Coordinates of N, CA and C in Angstrom, one line a residue:
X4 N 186.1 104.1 132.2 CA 186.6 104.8 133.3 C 187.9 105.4 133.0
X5 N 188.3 106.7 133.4 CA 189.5 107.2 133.0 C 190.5 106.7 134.1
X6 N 191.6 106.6 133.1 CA 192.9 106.0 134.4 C 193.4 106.7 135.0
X7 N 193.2 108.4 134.9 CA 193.0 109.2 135.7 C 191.5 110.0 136.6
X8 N 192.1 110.5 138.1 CA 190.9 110.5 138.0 C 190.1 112.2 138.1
X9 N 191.2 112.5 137.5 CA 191.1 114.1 136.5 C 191.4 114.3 135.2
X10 N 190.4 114.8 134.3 CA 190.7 114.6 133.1 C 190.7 116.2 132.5
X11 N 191.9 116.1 131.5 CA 192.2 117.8 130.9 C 191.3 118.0 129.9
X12 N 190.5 119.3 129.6 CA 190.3 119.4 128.1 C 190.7 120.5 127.5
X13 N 191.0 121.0 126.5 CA 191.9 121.9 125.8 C 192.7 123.0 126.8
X14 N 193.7 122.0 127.2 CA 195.0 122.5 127.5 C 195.8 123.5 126.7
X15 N 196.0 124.3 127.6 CA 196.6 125.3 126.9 C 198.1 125.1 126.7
X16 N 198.8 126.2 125.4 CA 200.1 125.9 124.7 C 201.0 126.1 126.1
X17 N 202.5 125.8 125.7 CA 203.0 126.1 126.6 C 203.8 127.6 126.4
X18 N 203.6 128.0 127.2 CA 203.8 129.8 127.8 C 202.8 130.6 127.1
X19 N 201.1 129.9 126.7 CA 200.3 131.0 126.6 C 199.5 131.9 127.7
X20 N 199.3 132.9 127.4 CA 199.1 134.1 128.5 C 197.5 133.4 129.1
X21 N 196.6 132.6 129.1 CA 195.6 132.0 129.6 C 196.4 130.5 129.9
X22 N 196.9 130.3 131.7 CA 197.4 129.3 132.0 C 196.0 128.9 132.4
X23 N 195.3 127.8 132.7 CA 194.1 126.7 132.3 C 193.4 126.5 131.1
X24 N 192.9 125.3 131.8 CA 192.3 124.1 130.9 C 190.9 124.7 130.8
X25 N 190.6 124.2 129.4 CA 189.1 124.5 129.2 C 187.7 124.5 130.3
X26 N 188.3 123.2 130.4 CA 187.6 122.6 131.3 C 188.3 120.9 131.9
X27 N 187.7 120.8 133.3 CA 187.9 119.5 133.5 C 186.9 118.6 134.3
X28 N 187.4 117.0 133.9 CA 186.3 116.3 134.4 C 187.0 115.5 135.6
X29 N 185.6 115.5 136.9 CA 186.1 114.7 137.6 C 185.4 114.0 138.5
X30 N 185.3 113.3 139.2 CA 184.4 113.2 139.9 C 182.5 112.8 139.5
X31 N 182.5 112.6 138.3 CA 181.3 112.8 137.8 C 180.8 113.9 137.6
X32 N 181.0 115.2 137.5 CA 181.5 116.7 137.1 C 182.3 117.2 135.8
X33 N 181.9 117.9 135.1 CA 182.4 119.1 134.6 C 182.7 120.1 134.7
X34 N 184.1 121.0 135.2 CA 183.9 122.2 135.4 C 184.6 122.9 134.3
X35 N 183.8 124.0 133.9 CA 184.2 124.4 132.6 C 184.8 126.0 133.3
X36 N 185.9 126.1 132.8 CA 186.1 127.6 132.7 C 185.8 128.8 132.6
X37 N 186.2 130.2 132.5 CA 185.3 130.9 132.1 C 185.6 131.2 130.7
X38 N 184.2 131.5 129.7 CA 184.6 131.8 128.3 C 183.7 132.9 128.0
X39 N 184.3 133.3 127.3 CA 183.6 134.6 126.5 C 183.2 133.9 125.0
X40 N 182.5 134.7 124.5 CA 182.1 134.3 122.6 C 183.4 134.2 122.0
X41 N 184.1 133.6 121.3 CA 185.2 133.7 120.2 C 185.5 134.9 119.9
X42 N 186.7 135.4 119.8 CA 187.0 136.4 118.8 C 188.3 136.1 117.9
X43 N 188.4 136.5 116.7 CA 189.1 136.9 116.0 C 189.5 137.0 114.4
X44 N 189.1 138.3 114.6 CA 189.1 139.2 113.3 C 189.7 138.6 112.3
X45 N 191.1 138.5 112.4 CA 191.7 137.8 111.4 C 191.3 136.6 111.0
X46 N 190.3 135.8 111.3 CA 189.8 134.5 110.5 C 188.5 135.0 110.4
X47 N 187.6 136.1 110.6 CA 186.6 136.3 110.4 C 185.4 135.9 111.7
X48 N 185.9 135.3 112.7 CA 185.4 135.8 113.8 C 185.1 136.4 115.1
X49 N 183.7 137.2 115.0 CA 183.5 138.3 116.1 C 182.4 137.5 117.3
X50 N 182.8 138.6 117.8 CA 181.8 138.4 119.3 C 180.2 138.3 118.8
X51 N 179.8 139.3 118.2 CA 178.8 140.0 118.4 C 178.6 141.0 118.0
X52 N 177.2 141.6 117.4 CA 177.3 143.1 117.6 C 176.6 143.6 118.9
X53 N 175.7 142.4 119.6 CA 174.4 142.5 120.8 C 175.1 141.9 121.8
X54 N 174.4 142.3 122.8 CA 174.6 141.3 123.8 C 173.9 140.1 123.7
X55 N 173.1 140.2 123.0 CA 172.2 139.1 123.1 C 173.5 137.8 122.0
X56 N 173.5 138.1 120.7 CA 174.9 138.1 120.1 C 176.1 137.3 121.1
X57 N 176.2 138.0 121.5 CA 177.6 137.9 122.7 C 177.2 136.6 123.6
X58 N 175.9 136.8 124.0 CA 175.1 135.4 124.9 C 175.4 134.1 124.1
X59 N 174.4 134.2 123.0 CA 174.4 132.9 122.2 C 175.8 132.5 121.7
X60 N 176.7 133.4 121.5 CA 177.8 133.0 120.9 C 179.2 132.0 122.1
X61 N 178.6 132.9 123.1 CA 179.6 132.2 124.5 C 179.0 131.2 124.6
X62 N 177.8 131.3 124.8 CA 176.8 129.8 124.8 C 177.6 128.2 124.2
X63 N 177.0 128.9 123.0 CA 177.7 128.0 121.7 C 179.3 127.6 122.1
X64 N 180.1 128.5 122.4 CA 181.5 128.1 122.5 C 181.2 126.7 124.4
X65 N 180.9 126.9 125.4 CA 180.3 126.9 126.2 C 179.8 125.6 125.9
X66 N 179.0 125.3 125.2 CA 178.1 123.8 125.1 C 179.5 123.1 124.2
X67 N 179.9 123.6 123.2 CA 181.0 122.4 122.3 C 182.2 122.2 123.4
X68 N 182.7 123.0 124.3 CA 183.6 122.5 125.4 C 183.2 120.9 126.1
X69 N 181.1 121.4 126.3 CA 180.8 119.9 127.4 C 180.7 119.3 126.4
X70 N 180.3 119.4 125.1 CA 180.5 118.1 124.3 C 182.1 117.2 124.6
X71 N 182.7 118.3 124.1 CA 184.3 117.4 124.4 C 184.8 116.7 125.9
X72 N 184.2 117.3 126.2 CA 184.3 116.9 127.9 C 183.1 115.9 128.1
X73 N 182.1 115.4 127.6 CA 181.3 114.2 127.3 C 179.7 114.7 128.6
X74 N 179.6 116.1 128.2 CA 178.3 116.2 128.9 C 178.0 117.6 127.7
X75 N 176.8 118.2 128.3 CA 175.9 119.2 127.7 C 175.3 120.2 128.1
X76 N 174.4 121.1 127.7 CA 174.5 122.3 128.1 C 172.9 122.1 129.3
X77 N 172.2 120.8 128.7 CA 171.2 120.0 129.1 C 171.8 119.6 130.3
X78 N 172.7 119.0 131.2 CA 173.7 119.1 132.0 C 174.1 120.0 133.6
X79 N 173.9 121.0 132.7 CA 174.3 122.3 133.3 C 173.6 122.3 135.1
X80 N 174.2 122.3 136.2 CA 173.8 122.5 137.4 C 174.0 123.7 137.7
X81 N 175.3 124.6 137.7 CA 175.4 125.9 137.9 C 176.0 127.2 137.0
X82 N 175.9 127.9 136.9 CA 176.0 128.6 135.8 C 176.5 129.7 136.4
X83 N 177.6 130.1 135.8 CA 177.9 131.8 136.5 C 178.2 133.3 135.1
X84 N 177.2 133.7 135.1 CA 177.6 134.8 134.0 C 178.2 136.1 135.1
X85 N 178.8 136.1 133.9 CA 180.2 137.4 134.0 C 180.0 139.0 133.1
X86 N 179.9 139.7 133.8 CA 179.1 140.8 133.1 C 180.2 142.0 133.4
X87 N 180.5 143.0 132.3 CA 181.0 143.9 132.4 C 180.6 145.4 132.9
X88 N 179.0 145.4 132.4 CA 178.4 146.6 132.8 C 177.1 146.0 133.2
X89 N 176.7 146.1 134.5 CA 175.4 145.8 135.2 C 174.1 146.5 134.0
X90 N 174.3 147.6 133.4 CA 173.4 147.7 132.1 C 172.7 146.9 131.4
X91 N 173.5 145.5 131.1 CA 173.7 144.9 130.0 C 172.7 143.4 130.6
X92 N 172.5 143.4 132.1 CA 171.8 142.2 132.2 C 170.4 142.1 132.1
X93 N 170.0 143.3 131.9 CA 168.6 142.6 131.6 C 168.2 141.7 130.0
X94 N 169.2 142.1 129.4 CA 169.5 141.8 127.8 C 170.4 140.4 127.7
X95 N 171.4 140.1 128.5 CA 171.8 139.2 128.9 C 170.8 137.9 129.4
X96 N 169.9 138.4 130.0 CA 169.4 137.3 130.6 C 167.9 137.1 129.6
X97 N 167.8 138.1 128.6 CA 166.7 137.5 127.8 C 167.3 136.5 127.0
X98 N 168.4 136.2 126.3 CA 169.0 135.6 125.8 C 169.0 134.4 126.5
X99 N 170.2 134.4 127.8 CA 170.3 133.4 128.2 C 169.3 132.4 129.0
X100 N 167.9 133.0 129.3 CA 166.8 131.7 129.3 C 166.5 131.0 128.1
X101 N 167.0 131.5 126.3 CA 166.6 130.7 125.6 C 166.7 129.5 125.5
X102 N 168.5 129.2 126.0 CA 169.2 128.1 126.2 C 169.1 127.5 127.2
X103 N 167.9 127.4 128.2 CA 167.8 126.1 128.9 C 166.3 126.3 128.8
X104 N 165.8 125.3 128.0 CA 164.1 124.9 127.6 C 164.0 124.5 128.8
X105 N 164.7 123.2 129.3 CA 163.9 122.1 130.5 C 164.0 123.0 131.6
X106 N 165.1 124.1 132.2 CA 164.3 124.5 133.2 C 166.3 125.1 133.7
X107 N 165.8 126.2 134.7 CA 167.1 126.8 134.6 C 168.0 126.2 135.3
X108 N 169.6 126.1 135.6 CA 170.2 125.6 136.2 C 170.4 127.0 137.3
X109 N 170.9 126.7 138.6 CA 171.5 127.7 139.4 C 172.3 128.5 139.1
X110 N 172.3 129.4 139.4 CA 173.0 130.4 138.7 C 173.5 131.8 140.0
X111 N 175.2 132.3 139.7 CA 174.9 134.2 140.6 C 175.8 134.7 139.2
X112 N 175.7 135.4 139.3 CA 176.1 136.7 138.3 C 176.9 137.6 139.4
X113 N 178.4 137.9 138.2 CA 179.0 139.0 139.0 C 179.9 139.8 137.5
X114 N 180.1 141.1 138.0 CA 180.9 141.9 137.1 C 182.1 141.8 137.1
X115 N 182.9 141.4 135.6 CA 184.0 141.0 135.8 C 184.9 142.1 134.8
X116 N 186.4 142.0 134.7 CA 187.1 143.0 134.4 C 188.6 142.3 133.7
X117 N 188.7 142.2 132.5 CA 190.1 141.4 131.7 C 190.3 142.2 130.7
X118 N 191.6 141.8 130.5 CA 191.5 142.8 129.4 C 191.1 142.3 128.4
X119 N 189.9 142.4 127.8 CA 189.1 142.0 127.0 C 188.1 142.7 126.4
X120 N 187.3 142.6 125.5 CA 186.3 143.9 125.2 C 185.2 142.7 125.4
X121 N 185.1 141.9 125.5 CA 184.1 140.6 125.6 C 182.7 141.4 126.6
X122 N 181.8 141.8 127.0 CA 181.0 142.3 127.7 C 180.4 141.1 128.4
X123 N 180.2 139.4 127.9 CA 179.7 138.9 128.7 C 180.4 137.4 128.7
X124 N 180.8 137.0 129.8 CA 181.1 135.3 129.9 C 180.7 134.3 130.8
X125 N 181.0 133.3 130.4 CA 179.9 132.2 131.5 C 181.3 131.1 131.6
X126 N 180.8 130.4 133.2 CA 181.8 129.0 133.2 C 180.5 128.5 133.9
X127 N 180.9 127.5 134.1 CA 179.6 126.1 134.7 C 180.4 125.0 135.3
X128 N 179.3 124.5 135.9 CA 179.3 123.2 136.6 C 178.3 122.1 135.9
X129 N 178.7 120.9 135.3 CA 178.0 120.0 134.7 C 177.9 118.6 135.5
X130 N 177.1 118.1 135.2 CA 177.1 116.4 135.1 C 177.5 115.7 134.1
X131 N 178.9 115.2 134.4 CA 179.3 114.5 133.1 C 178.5 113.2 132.9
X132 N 178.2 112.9 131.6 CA 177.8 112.4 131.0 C 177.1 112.6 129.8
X133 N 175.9 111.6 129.1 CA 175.0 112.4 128.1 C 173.4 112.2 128.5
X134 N 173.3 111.9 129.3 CA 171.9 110.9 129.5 C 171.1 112.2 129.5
X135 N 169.8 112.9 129.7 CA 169.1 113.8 130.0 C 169.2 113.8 131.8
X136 N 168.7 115.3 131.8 CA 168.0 115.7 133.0 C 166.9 115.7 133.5
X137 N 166.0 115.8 134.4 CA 164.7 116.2 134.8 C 164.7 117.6 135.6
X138 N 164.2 118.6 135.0 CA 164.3 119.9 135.3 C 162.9 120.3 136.3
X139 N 162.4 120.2 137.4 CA 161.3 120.5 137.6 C 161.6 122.1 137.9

């Protein structure tokens, strides 16, 4: 049990231009942030060239957060993707049923606007822990 009864995960520096935490746990919950796929060029990584690209990659960033935060993407109760151009979701969403086999978590979708070139990002709601789900 934590001796708090909120717990931080990748806390950001101090005076960086993204003031929150990755994500936090509490309550028997995970609330993860919102994230886009990684970027940066100068170490050699990109978004994407697809959206589909762009999906699995935020995904990926997205599931190693609930790792650190002690749940999974198996976990996942609500899901919210962040879309830049309503175009882009039917391609969005072929992707993002790959990543839940057992069955989908709840989900709304809305268009979002940062300065970013990121086209798509997701934050969630988990169940901390690791145990499995039952998805009917």
């Amino acid at each position: 049990m934590d001796a708090s009864p909120i717990s931080f995960f990748g806390q950001p520096e101090p005076g960086s231009p993204r003031p929150f935490s990755a994500a936090t746990r509490a309550g028997g919950l995970v609330f993860v942030s919102g994230h886009s796929a990684p970027h940066d060029p100068a170490r050699g990584i990109h978004r994407g060239e697809t959206q589909a690209d762009e999906v699995r990659n935020a995904l990926a960033h997205i599931a190693g957060i609930l790792t650190e935060a002690g749940s999974s993407l198996a976990r996942v109760v609500q899901m919210t993707m962040l879309i830049t151009d309503p175009a882009d979701y039917a391609a969005c969403n072929a992707e993002y049923v790959k990543h839940f086999p057992g069955g989908l978590p709840a989900r709304h979708t809305a268009r979002f606007g940062v300065p970013t070139q990121a086209r798509v990002a997701f934050s969630c709601i988990a169940l901390a822990g690791a145990e499995g789900v039952e998805r009917r």
